[in-house]
PDB file of C-alpha atoms and ligand atoms in Angstrom:
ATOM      1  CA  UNK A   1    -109.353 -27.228  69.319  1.00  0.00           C
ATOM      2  CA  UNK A   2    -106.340 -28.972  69.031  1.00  0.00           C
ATOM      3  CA  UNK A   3    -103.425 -29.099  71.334  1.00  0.00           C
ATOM      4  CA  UNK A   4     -99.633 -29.017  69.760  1.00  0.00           C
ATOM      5  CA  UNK A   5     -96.853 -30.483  71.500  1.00  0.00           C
ATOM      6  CA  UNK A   6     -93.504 -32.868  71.659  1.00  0.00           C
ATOM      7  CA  UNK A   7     -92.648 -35.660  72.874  1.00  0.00           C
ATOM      8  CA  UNK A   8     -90.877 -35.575  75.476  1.00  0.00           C
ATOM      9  CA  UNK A   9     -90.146 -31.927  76.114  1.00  0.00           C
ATOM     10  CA  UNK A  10     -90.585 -30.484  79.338  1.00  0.00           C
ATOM     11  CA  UNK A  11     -93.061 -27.516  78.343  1.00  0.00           C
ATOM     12  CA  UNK A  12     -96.056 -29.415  77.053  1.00  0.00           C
ATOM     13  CA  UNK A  13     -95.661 -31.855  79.349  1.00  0.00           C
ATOM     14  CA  UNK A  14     -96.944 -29.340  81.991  1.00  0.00           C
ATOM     15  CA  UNK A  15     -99.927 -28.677  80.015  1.00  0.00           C
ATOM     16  CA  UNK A  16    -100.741 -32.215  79.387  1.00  0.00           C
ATOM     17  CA  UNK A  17    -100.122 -33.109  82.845  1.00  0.00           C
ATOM     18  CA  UNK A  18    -102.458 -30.262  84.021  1.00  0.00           C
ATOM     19  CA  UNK A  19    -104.954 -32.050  81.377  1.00  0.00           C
ATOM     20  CA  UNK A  20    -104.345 -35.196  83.143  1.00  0.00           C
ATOM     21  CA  UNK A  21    -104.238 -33.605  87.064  1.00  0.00           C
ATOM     22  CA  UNK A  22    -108.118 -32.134  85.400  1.00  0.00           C
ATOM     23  CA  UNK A  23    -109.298 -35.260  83.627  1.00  0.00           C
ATOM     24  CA  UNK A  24    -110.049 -33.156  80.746  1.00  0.00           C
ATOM     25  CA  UNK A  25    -109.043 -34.774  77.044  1.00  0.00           C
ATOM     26  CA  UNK A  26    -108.061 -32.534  74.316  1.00  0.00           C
ATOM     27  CA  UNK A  27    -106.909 -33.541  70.783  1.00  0.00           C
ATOM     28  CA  UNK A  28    -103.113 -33.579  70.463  1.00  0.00           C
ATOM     29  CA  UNK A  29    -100.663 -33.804  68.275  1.00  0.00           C
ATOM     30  CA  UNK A  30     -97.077 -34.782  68.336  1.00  0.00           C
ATOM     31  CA  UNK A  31     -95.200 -32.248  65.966  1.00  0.00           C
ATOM     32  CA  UNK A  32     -91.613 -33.116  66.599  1.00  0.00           C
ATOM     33  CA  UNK A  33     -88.906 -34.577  64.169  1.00  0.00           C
ATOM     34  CA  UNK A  34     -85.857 -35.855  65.818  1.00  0.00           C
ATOM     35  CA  UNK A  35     -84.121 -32.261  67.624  1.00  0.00           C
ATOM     36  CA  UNK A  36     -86.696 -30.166  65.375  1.00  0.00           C
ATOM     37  CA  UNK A  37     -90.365 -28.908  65.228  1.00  0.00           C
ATOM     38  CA  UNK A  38     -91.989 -29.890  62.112  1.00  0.00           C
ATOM     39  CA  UNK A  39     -91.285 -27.465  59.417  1.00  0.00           C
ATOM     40  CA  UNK A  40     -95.000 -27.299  58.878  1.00  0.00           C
ATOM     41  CA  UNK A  41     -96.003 -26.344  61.737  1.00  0.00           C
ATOM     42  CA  UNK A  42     -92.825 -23.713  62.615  1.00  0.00           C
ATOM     43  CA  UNK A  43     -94.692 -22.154  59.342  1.00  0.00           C
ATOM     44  CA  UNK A  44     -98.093 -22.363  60.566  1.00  0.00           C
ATOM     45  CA  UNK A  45     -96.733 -21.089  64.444  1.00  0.00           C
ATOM     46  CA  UNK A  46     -93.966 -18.129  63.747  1.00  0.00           C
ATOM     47  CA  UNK A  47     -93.364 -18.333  67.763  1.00  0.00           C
ATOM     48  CA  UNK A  48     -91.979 -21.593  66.660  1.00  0.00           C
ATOM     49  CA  UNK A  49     -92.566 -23.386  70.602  1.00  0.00           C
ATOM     50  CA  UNK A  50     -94.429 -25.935  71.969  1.00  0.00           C
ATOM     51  CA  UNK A  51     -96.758 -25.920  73.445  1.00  0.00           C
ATOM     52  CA  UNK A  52     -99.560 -24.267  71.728  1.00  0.00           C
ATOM     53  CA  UNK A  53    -103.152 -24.592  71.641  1.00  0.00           C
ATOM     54  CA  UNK A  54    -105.156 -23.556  68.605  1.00  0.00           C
ATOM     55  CA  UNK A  55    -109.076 -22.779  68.529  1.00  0.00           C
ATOM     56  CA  UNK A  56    -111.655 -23.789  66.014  1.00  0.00           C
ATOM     57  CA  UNK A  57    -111.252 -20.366  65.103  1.00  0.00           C
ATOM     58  CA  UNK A  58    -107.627 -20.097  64.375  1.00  0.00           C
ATOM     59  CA  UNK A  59    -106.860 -18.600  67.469  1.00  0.00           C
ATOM     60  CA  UNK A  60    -103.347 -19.580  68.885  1.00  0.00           C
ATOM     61  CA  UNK A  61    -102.529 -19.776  72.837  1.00  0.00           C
ATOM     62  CA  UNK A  62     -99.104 -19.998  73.303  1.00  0.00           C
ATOM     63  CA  UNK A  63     -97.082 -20.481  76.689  1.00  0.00           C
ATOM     64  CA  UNK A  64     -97.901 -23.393  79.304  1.00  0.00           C
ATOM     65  CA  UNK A  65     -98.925 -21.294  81.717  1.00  0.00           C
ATOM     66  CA  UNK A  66    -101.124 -19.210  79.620  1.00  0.00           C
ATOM     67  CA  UNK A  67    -103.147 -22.610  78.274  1.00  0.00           C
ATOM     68  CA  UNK A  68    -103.344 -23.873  81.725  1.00  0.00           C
ATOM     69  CA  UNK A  69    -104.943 -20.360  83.055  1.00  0.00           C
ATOM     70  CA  UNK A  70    -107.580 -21.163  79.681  1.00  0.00           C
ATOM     71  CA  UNK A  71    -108.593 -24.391  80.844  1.00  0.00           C
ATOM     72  CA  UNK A  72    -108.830 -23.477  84.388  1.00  0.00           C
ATOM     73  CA  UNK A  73    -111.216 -20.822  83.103  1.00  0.00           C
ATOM     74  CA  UNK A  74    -113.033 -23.299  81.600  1.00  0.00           C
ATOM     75  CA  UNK A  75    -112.821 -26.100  84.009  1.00  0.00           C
ATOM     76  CA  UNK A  76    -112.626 -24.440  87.263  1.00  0.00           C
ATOM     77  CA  UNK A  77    -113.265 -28.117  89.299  1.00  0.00           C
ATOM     78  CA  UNK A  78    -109.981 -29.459  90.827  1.00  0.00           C
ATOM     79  CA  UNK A  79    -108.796 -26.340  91.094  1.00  0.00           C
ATOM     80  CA  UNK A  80    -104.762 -26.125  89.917  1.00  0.00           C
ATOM     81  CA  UNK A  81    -103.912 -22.424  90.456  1.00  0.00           C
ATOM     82  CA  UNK A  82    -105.802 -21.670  93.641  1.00  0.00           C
ATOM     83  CA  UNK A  83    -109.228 -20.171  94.579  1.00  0.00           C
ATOM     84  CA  UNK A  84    -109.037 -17.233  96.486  1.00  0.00           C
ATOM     85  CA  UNK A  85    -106.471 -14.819  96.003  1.00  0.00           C
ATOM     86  CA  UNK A  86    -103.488 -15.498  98.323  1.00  0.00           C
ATOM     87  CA  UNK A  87    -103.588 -19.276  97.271  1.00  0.00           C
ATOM     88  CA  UNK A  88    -103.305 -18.327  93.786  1.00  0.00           C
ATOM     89  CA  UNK A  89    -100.975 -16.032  94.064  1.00  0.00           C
ATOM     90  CA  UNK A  90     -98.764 -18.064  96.324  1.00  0.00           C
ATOM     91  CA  UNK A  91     -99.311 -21.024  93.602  1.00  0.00           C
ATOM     92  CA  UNK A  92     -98.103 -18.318  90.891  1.00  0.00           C
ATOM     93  CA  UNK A  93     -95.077 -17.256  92.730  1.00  0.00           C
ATOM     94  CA  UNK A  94     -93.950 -20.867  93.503  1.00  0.00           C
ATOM     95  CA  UNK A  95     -94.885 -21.875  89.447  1.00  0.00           C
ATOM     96  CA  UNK A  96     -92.420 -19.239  88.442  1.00  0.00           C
ATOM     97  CA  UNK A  97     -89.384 -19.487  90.859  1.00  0.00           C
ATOM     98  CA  UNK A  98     -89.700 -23.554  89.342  1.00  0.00           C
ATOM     99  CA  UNK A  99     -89.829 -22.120  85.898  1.00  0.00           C
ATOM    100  CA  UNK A 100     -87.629 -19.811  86.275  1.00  0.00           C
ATOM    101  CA  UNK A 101     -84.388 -21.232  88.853  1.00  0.00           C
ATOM    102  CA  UNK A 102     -85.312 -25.093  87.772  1.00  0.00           C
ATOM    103  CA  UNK A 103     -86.756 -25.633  84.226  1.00  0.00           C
ATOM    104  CA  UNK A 104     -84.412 -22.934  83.051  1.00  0.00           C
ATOM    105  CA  UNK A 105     -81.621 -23.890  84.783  1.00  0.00           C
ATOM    106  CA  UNK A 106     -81.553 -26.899  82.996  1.00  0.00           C
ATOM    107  CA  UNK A 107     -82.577 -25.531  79.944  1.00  0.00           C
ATOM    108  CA  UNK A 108     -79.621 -23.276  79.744  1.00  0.00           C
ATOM    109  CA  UNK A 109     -77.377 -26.470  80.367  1.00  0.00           C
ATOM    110  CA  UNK A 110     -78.759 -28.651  78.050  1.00  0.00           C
ATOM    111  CA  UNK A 111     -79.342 -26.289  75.322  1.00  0.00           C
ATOM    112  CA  UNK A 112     -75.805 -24.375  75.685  1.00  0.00           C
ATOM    113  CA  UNK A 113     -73.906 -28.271  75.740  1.00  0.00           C
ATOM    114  CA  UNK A 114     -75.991 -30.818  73.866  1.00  0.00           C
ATOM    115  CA  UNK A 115     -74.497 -31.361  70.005  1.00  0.00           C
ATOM    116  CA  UNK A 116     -78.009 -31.169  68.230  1.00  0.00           C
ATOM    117  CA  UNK A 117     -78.530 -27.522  69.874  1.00  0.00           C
ATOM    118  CA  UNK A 118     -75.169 -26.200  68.512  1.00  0.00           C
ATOM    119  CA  UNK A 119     -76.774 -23.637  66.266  1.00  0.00           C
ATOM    120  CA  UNK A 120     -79.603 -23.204  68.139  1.00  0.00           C
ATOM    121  CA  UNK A 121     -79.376 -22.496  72.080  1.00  0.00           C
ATOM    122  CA  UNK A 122     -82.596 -21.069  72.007  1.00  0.00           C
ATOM    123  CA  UNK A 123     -85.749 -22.631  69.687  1.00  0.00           C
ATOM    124  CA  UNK A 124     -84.990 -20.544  67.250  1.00  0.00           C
ATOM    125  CA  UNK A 125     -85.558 -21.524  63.071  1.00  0.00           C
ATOM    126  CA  UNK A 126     -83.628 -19.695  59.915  1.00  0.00           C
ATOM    127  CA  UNK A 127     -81.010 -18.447  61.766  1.00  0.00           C
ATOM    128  CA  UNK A 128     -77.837 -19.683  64.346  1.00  0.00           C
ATOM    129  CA  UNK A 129     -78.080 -18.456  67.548  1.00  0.00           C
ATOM    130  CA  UNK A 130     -74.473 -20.824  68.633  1.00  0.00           C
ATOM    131  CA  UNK A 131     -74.289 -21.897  71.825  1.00  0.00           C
ATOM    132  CA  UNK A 132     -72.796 -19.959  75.236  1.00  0.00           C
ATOM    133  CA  UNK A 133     -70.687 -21.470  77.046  1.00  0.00           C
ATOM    134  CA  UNK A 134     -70.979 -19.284  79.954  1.00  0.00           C
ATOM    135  CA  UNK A 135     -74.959 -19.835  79.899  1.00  0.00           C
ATOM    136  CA  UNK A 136     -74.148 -23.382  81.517  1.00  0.00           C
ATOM    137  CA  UNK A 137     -72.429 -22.075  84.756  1.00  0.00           C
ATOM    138  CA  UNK A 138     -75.545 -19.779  85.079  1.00  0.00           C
ATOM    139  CA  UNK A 139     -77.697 -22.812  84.143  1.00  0.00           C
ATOM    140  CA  UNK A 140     -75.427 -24.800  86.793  1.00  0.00           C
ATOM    141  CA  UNK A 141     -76.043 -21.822  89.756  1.00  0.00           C
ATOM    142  CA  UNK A 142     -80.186 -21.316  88.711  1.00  0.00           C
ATOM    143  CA  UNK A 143     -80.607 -25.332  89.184  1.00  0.00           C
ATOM    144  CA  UNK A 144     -78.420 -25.194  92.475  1.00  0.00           C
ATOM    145  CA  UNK A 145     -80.551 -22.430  94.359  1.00  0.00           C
ATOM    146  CA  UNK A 146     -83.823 -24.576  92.777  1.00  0.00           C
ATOM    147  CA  UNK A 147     -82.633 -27.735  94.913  1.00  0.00           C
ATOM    148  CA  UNK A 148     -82.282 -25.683  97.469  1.00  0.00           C
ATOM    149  CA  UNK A 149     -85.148 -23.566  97.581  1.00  0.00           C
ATOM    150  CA  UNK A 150     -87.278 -26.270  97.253  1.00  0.00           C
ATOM    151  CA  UNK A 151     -85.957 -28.144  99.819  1.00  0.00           C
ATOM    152  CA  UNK A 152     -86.616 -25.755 102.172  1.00  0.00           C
ATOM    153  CA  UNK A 153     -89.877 -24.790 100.773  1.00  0.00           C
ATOM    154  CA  UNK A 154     -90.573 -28.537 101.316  1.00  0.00           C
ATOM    155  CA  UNK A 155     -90.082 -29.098 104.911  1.00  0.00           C
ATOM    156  CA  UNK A 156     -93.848 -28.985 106.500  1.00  0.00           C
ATOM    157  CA  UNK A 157     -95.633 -28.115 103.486  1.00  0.00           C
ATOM    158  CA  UNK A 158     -96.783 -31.676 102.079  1.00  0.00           C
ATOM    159  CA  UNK A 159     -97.043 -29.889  98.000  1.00  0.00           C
ATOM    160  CA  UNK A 160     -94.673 -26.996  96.646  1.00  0.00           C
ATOM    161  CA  UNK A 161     -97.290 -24.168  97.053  1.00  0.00           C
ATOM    162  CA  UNK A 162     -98.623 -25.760 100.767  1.00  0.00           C
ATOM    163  CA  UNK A 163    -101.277 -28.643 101.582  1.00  0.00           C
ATOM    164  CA  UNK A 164    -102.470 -28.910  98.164  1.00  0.00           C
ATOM    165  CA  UNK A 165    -100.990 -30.321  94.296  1.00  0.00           C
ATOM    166  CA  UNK A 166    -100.918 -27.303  92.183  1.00  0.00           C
ATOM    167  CA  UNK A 167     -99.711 -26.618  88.725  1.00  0.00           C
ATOM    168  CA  UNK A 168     -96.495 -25.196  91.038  1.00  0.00           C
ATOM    169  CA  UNK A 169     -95.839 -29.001  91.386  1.00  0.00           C
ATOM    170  CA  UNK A 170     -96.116 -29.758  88.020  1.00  0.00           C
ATOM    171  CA  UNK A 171     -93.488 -27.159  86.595  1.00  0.00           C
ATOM    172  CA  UNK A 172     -91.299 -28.944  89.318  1.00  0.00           C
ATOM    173  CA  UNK A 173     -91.916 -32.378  88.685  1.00  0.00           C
ATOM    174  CA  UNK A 174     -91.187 -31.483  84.594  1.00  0.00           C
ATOM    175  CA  UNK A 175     -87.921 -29.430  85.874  1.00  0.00           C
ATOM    176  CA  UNK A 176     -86.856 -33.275  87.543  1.00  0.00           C
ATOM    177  CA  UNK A 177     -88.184 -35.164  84.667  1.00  0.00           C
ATOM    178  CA  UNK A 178     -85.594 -32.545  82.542  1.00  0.00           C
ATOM    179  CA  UNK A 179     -82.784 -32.730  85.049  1.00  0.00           C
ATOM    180  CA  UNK A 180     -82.836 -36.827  85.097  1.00  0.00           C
ATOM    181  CA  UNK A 181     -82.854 -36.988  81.117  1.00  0.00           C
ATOM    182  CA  UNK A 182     -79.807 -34.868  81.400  1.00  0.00           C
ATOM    183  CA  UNK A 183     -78.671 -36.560  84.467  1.00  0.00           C
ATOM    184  CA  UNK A 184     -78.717 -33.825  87.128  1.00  0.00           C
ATOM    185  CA  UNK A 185     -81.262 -35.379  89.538  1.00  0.00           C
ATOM    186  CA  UNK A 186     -82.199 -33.918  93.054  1.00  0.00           C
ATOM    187  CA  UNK A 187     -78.929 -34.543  94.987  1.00  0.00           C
ATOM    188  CA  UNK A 188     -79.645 -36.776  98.161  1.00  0.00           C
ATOM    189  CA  UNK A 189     -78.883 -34.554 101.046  1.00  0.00           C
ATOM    190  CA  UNK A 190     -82.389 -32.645  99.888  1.00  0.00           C
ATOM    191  CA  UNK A 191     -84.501 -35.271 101.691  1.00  0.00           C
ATOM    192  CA  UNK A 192     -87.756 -33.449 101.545  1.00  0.00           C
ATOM    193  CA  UNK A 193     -87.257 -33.005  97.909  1.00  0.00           C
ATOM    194  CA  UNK A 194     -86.828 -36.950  97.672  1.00  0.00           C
ATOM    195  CA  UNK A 195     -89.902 -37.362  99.559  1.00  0.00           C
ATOM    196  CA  UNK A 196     -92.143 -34.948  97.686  1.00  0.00           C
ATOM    197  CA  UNK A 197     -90.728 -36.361  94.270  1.00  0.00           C
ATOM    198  CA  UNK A 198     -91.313 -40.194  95.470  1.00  0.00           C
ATOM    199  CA  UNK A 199     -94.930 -38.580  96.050  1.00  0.00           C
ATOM    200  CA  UNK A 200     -96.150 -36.752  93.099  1.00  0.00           C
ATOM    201  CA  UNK A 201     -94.843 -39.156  90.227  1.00  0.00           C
ATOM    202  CA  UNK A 202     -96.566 -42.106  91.321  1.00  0.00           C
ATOM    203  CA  UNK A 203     -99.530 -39.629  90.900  1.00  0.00           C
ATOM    204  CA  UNK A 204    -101.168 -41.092  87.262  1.00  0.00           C
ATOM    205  CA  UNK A 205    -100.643 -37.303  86.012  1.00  0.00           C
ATOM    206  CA  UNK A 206     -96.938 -38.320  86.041  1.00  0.00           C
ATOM    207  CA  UNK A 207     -96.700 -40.759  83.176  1.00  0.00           C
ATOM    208  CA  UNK A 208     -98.737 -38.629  80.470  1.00  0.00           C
ATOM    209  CA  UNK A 209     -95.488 -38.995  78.373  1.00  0.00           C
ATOM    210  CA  UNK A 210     -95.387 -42.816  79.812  1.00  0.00           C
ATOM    211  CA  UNK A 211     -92.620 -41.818  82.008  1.00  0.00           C
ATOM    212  CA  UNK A 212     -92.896 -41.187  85.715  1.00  0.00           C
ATOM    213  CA  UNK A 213     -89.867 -38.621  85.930  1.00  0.00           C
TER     214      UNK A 213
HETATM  215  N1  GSH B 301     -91.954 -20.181  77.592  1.00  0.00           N
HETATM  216  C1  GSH B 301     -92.476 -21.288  76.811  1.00  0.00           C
HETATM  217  C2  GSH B 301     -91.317 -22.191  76.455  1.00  0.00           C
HETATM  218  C3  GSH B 301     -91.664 -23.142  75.339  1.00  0.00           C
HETATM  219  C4  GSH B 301     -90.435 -23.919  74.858  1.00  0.00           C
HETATM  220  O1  GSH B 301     -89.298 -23.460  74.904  1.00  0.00           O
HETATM  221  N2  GSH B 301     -90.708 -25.127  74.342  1.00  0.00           N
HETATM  222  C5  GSH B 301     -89.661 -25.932  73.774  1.00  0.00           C
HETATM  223  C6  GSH B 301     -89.899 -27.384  74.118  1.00  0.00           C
HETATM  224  S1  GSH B 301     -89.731 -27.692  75.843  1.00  0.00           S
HETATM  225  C7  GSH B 301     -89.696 -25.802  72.271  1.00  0.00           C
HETATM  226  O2  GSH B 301     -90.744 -25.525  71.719  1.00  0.00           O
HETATM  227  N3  GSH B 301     -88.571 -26.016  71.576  1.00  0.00           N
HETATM  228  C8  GSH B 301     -88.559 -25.962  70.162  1.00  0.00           C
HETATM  229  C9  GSH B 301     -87.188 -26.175  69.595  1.00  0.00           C
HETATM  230  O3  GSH B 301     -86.250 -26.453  70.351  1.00  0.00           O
HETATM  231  O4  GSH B 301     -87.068 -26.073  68.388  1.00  0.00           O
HETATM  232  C10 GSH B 301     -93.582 -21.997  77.579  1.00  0.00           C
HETATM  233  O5  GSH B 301     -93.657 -21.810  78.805  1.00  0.00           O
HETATM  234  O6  GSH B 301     -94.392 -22.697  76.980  1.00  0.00           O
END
């Protein structure tokens, strides 16, 4: 098998830090180029994201949360998307409100304001899809009620989803790591936010892309 990603970008970083949280190694490879995906490999994967994982067999598994659910399958020690069925279904909800109010919050900024993304405000290839400039006050309000959420979520539970790390941390430290490249960190009056952020990216599992944010 062999895992495809890109350096830095948020979504394979929550596979390969789910990798790291599991101790499990997987050949990688890097298939950016500058702003772009490799042609080849836009060819070879018509979904044209990262990341993907592809099986000896040809098989493609696209979607982070869709390869971490395959390796948790596989290697069901340290447990990342809980054991019985309200802890994973708590984890679940918690992944998705950080996928969707964080990591595409800031998705929706970045990609609707940044000059390489101009013609392409979604990953899209052989085709413009310009950008919207009304996508970045929605981008703006979906990070806001993150922070806040979270916050909240936060006080008394030591992790996102409760007393343990799950992959619902993960998708939340790679939503921070996002926001600080486009400088839009946690603002400082969310103090349990701070705290649980000073927490998990000392945690080795942080620097997978040899950064901690
Ligand atoms: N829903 C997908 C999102 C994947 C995604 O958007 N990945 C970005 C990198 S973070 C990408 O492949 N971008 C390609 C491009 O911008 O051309 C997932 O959860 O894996």
């Amino acid at each position: 098998m062999k895992l495809y990603h890109w350096k830095p970008a948020p979504n394979p970083r929550r596979v390969l830090m789910f990798l790291a949280e599991k101790g499990v190694a997987v050949p990688m490879e890097d298939v950016g180029q500058g702003f772009t995906l490799r042609p080849d490999y836009v060819q070879r994967y018509s979904p044209a994201t990262v990341p993907m994982l592809e099986l000896d067999d040809g098989t493609q598994i696209g979607e982070a949360m869709a390869i971490c659910r395959y390796f948790e399958a596989l290697y069901p020690e340290t447990p990342l998307m809980g054991v019985t069925a309200l802890e994973a279904a708590t984890i679940d909800m918690w992944e998705r409100r950080a996928y969707e109010f964080g990591l595409t919050g800031v998705a929706e900024i970045f990609r609707n304001t940044h000059p390489e993304f101009k013609d392409r405000c979604l990953p899209v290839y052989g085709e413009r899809l310009p950008q919207i400039p009304g996508l970045v006050e929605r981008g703006q309000w979906r990070l806001r009620r993150f922070y806040e959420l979270f916050d909240a979520q936060l006080e008394g539970n030591e992790f996102v989803a409760g007393p343990r790390y799950t992959v619902a941390d993960i998708t939340a430290l790679c939503t921070i790591g996002f926001a600080h490249f486009s400088k839009l960190d946690i603002p400082a009056k969310y103090m349990n936010f701070q705290r649980w952020y000073g927490e998990v990216s000392a945690r080795p599992s942080a620097a997978v892309y040899g950064i901690a944010t």
